XYZ file of C-alpha atoms in Angstrom:
167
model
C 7.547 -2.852 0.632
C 8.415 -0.287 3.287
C 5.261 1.194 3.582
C 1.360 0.570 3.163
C -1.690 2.612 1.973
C -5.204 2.091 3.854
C -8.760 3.763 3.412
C -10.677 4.654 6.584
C -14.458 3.223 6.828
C -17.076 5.384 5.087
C -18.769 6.374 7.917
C -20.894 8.783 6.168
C -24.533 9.083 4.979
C -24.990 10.183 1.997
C -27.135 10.520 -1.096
C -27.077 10.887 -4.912
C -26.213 14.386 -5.863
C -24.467 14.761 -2.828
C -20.145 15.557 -2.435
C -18.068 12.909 -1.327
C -14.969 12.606 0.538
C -12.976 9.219 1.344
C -9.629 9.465 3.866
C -6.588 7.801 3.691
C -3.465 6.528 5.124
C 0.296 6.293 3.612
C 2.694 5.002 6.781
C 6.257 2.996 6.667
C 5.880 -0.144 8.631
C 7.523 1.138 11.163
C 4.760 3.589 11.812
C 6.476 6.936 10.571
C 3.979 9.050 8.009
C 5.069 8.766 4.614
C 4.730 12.721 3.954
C 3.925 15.085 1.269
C 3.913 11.584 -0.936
C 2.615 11.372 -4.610
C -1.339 10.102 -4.861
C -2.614 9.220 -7.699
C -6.218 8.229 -7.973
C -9.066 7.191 -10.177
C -12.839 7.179 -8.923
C -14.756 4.264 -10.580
C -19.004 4.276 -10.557
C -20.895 1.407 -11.119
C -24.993 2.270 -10.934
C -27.911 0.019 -10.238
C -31.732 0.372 -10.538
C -34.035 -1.858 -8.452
C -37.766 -1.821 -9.750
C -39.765 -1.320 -5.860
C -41.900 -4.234 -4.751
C -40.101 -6.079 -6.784
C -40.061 -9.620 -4.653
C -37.256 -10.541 -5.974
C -35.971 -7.078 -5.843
C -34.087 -7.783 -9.410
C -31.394 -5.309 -11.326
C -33.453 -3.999 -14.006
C -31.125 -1.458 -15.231
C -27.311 -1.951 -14.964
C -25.132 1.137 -16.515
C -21.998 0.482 -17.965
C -18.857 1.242 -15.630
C -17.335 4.260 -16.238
C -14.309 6.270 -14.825
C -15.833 9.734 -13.369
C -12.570 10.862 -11.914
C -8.979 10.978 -12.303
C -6.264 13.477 -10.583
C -3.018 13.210 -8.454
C -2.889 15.278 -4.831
C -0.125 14.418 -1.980
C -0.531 12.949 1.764
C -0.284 15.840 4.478
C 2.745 15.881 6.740
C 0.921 12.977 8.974
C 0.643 10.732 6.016
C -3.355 11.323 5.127
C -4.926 12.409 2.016
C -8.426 12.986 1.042
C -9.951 11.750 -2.397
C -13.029 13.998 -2.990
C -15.391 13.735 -5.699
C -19.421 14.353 -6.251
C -22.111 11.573 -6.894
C -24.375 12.928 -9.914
C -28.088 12.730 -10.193
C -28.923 10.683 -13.129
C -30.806 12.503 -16.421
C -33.491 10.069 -16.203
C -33.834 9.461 -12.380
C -36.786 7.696 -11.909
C -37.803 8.464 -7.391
C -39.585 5.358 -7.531
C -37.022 3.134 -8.554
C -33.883 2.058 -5.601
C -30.800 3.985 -7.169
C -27.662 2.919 -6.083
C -24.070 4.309 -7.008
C -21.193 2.451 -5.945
C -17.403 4.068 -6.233
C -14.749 1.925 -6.960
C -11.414 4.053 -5.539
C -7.738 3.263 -6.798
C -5.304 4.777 -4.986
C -1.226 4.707 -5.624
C 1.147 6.093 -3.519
C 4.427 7.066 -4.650
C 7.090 8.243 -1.850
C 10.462 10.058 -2.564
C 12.389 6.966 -3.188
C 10.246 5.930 -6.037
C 8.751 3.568 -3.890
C 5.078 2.968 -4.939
C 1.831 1.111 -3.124
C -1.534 1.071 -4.063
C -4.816 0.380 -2.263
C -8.441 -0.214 -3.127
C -11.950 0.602 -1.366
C -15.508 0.206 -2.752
C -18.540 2.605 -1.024
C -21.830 2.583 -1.507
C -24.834 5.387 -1.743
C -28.333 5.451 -2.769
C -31.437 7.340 -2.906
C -31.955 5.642 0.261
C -29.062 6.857 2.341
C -29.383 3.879 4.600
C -31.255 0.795 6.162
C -32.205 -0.638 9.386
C -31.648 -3.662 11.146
C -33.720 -4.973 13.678
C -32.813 -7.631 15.791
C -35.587 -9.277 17.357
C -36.746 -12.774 17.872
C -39.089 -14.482 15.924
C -42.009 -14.039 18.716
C -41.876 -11.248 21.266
C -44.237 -10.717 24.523
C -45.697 -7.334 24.517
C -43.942 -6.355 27.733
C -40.399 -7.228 26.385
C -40.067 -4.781 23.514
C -37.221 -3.147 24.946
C -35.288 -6.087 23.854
C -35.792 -5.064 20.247
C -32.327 -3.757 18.809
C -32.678 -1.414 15.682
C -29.414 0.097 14.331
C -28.764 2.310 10.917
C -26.104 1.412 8.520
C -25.111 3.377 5.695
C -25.232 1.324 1.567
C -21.285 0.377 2.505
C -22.271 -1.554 5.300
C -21.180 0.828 8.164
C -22.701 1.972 11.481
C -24.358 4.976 10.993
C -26.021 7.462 13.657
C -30.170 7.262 13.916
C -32.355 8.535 15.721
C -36.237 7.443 15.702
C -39.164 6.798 17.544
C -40.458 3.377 18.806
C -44.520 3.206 18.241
């Protein structure tokens, strides 16, 4: 191969219902942009319901897979394209129940010689746009709570901004 085709991190935080845009990368080894190139694409959904309070926090509902989008676009003159596409509300959403929607993206890149390279990326979004981590010891004095480390990270696994308030 003479060339390669990444996805960016999903940085994002987002929700279901809400529009979605991935970024990616075609570029030669030899780091020039493989330009105004051939992308074709397919956006795969997988969605999960988790019952809340659940201990065991179990899958109680697992759709079938389906294909929700499918469409060819080109890179830019730098190499990039963006794959947009919208995460839908389900008919019977249920606000007490954990939704999750993940996206299974195919991309294949196709450059003027014929030349063609795929990649694949996976992302995550919810109901619950993200989660916390806290990283704290087991036992804390009162006076050392500034050691306490909370950061956000969105369903995919990736830093997210925060902001909050310590009480």
């Amino acid at each position: 191969p003479k060339f390669e085709v990444t996805f960016d991190e999903f940085k994002d935080k987002k929700s279901l219902g809400d529009s979605i845009s991935i970024t990616g990368k075609a570029i030669s080894f030899s780091g020039v942009p493989i330009a105004n190139a051939t992308v074709a694409y397919s956006v795969n959904k997988v969605e999960n319901r988790i019952r809340p309070f659940d201990v065991y926090d179990r899958i109680i509902d697992r759709t079938f897979s389906e294909t929700i989008k499918i469409d060819t676009i080109r890179t830019d003159n730098e190499g990039n394209f963006i794959i947009s596409f919208k995460s839908e509300i389900p008919q019977d959403f249920n606000s007490k129940w954990r939704v999750t929607q993940s996206f299974n993206i195919d991309a294949s890149v196709m450059d003027a010689t014929g030349e063609t390279n795929e990649s694949t990326t996976r992302l995550t979004i919810g109901n619950i746009p993200f989660t916390l981590q806290i990283d704290a010891p087991e036992q804390i004095d009162a006076n050392d709570l500034d050691s306490i480390t909370i950061s956000a990270q969105n369903l995919s696994g990736q830093k997210v901004p925060a902001k909050g308030k310590f009480i």
